[in-house]
Coordinates of C-alpha atoms in Angstrom, one line a residue:
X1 CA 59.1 -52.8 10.7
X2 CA 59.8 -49.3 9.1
X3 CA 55.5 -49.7 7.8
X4 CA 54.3 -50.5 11.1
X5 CA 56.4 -47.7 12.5
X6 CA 55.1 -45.4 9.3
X7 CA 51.4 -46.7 10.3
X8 CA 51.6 -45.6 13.6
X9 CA 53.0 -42.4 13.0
X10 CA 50.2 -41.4 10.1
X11 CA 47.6 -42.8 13.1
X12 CA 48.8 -40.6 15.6
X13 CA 48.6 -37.1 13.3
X14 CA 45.3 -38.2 12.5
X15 CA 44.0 -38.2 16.4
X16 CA 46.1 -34.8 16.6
X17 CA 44.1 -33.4 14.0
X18 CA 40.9 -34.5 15.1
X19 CA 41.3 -33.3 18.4
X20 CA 42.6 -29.8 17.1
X21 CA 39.0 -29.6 14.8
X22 CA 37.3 -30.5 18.0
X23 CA 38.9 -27.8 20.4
X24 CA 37.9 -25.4 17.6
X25 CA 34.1 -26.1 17.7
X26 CA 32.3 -24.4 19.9
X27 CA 28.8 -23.7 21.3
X28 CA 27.2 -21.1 18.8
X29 CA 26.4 -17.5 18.8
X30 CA 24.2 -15.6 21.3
X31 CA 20.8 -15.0 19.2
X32 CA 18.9 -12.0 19.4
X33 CA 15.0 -10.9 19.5
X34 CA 14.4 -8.1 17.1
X35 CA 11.4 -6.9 18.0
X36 CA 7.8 -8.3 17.8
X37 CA 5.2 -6.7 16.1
X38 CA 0.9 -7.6 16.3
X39 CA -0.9 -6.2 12.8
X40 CA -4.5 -5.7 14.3
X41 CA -4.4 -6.3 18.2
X42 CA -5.4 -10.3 17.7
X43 CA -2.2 -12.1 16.5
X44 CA 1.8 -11.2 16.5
X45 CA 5.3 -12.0 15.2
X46 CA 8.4 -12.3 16.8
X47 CA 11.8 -11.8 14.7
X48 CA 15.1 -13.0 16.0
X49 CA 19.0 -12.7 14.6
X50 CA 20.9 -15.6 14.6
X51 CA 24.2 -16.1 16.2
X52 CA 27.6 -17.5 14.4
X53 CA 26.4 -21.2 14.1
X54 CA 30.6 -22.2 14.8
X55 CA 30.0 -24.4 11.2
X56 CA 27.8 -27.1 13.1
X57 CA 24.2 -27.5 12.1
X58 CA 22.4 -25.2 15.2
X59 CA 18.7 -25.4 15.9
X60 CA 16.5 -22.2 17.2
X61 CA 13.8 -22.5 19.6
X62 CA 11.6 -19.8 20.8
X63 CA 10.6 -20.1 24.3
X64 CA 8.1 -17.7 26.0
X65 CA 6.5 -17.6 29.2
X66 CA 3.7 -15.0 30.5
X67 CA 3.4 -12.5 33.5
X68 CA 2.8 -14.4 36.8
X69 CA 3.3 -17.6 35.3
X70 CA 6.1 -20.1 35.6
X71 CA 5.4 -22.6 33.0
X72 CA 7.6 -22.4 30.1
X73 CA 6.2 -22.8 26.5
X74 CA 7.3 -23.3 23.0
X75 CA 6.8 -21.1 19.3
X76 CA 3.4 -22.2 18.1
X77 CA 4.3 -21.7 14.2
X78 CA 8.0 -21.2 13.2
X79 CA 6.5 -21.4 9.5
X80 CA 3.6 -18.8 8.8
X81 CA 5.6 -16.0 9.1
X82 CA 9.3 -16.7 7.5
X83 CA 12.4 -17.9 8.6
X84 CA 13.6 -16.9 12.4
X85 CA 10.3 -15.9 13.3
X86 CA 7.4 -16.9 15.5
X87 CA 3.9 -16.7 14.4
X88 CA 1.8 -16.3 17.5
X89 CA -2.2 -17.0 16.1
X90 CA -5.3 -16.1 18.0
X91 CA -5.4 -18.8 20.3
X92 CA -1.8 -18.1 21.8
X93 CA -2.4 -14.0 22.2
X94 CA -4.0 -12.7 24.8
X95 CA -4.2 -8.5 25.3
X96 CA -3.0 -6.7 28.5
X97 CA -0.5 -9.6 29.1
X98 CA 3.6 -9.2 29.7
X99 CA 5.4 -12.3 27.6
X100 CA 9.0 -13.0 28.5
X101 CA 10.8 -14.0 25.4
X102 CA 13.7 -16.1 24.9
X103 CA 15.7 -18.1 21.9
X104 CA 17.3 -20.8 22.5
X105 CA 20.4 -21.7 19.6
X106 CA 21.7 -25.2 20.0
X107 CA 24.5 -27.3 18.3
X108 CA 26.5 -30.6 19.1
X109 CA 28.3 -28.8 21.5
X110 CA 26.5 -26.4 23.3
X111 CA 23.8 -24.1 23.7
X112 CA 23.4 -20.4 24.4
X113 CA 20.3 -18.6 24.7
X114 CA 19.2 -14.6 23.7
X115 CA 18.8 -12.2 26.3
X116 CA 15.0 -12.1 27.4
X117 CA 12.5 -9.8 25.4
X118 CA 9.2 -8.4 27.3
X119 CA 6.5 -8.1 25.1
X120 CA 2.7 -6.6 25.4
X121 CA 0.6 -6.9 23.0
X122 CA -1.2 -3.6 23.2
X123 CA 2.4 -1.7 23.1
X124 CA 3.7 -3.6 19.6
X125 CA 0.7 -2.7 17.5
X126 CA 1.8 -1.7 14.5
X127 CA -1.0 -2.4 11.3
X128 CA 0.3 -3.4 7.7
X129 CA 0.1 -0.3 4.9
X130 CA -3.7 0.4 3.3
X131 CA -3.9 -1.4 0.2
X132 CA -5.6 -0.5 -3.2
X133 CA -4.8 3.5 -3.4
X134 CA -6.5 4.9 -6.5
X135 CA -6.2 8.8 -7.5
X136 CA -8.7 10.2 -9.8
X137 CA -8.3 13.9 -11.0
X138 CA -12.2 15.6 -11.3
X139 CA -13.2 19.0 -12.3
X140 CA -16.5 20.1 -11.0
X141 CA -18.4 23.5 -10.9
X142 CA -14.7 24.8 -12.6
X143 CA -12.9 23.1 -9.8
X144 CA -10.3 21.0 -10.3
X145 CA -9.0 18.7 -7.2
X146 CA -7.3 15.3 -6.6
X147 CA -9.9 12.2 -5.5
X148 CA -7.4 9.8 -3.5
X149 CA -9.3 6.9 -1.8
X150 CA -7.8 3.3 -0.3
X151 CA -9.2 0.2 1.4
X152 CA -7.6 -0.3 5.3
X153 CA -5.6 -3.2 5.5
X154 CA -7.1 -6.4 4.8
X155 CA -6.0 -7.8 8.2
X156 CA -8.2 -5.1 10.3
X157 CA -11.5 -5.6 10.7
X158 CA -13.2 -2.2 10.9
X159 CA -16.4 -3.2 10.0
X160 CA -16.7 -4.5 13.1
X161 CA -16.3 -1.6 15.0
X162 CA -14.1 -2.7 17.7
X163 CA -10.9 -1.3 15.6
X164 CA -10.8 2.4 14.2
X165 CA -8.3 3.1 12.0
X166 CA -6.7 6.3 11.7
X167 CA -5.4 7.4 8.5
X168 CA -2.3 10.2 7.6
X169 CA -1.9 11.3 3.6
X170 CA 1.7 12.7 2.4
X171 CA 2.2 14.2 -1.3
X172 CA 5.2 15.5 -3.4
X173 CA 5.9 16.6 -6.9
X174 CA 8.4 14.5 -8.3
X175 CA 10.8 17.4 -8.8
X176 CA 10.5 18.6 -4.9
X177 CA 12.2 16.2 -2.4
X178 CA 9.5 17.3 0.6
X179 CA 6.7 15.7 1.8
X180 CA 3.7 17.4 2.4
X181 CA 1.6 15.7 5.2
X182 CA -2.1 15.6 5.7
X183 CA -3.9 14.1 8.8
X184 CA -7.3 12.1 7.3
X185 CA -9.0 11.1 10.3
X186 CA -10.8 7.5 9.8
X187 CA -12.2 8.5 6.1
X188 CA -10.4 6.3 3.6
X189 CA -10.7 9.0 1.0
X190 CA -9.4 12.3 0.6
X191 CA -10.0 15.6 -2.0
X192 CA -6.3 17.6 -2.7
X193 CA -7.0 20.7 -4.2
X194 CA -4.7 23.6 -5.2
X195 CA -2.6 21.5 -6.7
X196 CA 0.2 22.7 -9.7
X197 CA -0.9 22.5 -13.0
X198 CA 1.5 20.1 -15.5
X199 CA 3.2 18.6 -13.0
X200 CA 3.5 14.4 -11.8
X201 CA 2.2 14.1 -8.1
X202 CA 3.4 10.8 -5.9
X203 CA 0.7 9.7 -3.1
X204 CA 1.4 7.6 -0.1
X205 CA -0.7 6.7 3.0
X206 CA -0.5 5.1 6.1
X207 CA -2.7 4.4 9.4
X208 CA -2.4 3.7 13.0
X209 CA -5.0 2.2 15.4
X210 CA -5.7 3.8 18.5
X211 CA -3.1 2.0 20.5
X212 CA 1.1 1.5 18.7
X213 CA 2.7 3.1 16.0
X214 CA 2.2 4.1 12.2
X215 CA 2.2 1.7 9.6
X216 CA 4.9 1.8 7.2
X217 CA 3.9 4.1 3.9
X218 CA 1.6 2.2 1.0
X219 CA 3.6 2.2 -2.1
X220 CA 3.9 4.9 -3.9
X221 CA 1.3 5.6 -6.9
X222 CA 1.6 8.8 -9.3
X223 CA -0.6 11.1 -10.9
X224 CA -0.1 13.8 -14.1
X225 CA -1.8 16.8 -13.2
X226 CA -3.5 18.8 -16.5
X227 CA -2.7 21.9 -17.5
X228 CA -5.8 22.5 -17.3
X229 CA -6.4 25.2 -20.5
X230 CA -10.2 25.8 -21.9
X231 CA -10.6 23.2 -24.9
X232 CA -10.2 24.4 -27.8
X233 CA -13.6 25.9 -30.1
X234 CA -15.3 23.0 -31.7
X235 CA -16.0 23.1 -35.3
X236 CA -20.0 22.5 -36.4
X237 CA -19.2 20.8 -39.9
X238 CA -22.3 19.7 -41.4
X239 CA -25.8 18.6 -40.8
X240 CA -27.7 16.4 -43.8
X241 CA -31.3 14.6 -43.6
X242 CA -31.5 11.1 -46.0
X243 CA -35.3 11.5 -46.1
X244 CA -37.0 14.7 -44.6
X245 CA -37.9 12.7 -41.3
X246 CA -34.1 12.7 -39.5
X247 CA -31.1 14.4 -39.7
X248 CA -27.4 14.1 -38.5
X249 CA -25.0 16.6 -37.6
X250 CA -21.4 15.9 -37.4
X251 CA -18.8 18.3 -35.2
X252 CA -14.9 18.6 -35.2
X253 CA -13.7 18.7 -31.5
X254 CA -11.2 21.2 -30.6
X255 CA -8.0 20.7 -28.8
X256 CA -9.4 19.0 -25.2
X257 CA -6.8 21.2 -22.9
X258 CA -5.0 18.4 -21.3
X259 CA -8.4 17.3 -19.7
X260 CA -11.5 15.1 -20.3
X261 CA -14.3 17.0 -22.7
X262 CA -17.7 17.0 -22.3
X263 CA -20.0 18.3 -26.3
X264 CA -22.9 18.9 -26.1
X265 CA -25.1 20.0 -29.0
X266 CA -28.0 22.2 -28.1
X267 CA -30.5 23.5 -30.7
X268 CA -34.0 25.5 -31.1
X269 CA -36.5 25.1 -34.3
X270 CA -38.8 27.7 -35.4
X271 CA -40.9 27.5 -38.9
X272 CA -40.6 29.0 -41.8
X273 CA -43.1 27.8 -44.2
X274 CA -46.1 26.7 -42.1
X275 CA -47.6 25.4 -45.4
X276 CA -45.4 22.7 -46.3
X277 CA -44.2 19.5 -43.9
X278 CA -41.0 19.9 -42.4
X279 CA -39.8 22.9 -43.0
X280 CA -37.9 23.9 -39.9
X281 CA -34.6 25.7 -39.4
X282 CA -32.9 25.0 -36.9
X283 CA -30.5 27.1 -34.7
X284 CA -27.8 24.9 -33.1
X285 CA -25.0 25.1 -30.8
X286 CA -22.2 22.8 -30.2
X287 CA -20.9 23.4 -27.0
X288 CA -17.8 21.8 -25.3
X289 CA -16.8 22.0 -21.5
X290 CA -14.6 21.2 -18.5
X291 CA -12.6 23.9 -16.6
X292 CA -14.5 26.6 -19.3
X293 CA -16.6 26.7 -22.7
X294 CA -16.4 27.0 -26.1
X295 CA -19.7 27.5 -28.1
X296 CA -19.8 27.7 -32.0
X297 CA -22.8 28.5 -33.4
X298 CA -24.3 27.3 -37.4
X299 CA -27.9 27.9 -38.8
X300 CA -28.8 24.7 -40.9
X301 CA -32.1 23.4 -42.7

């Protein structure tokens, strides 16, 4: 008697409990749409935060309808771009259009749904960062200046022509916390000049298209700018001939300056015994170069 009545009581704080851990569940979370973004005008994402999922498995669905229309249609691609996203390919984008967009969170107990996001393509352009920036330092006609050049995103066609790309270069020392800013135009290249000798330079760039916002900055890439001193005087140190036919003549360069060092070895020959066969002396110059010269000068036979 006293186990059935033990039985029945365990029973009946077992329903209790259940039925407590059911009133507890709930429907989950209100989601939300982020924002939606299109990289070249011909595809776009959507992004969306989850709501409290109430600790029951909860399923997201993206629904979308378009301007004028009442069908109601599903995410194309939750995979391509991530997790709580919507991929929205080529087929399933279509310019100077007004979406309506919606997600839906769902568990075993309910549903709840976002609050509705308007999107238009042309308004939520935004292109991904230029890729492959490359800085060059070159000294010509005793001018030194910065070559920065990039590639556009590899998403944009330009070559087309139907997309122009417009490009914005920004530049800092690293001990200087202030950007300096420099429109480009649609030229993926650049020349920086009156730059500060000796010290590290960090390059960014970004572009727009014609319609939406700046892309985010490229990463960062850095440059050591030379001192940019004359090189040092080079030292003529021999010249020998093995057989009377050819000769060599060997230099010691100087210090280079901090820069690359162009020799070059010039010479004249006059003759001083006409009588006999290769008797030449030679007047030579070894002469080394880049923001100025040094020339020393030898007289070898």
């Amino acid at each position: 008697m006293k186990q059935n009545l033990a039985s029945s009581v365990r029973f009946i704080l077992l329903l209790f409990l259940n039925i407590e851990c059911l009133n507890e569940q709930s429907p989950p979370g209100k989601p939300e749409v982020l924002k939606c973004r299109s990289p070249e005008m011909e595809t776009f994402t959507c992004w969306w935060k989850p709501g409290s999922d109430s600790g029951l498995p909860t399923n997201y669905t993206l629904l979308y309808n378009k301007e004028g229309k009442e069908q109601i249609y599903e995410c194309p691609d939750y995979r391509t771009a991530g997790p709580n996203t919507c991929y929205f390919d080529k087929k399933h984008t279509n310019l100077w259009t007004s979406y309506n967009i919606s997600v839906k969170a769902t568990n075993e107990v309910g549903s709840n749904i976002s609050n509705p996001h308007y999107v238009d393509v042309t308004s939520i352009v935004q292109p991904d960062p230029p890729v492959n920036l490359s800085l060059q330092i070159i000294q010509s006609a005793g001018i030194l200046y910065l070559w920065a050049k990039w590639s556009p995103p590899p998403l944009v066609d330009v070559r087309s022509g139907w997309l122009i790309l417009h490009y914005e270069l920004r530049l800092k020392s690293e001990e200087r916390e202030e950007w300096e800013t420099i429109f480009v135009g649609q030229q993926a290249h650049y020349k920086v000049f009156k730059l500060h000798p000796g010290l590290k330079y960090i390059v960014q760039v970004h572009c727009m298209l014609d319609h939406g916002k700046w892309s985010e900055w490229s990463s960062e890439s850095y440059i050591q700018i030379p001192n940019g001193q004359p090189p040092g005087r080079p030292e003529l140190l021999r010249c020998r001939s093995p057989e009377k036919e050819t000769f060599t003549c060997w230099w010691k360069p100087g210090s280079d300056g901090g820069l690359p060092t162009n020799y070059t070895l010039f010479y004249t020959g006059f003759c001083l015994k006409p009588l006999f066969q290769n008797a030449l002396k030679y007047s030579m110059q070894c002469c080394c170069s880049h923001v100025g010269s040094r020339i020393l000068e030898r007289q070898g036979e």
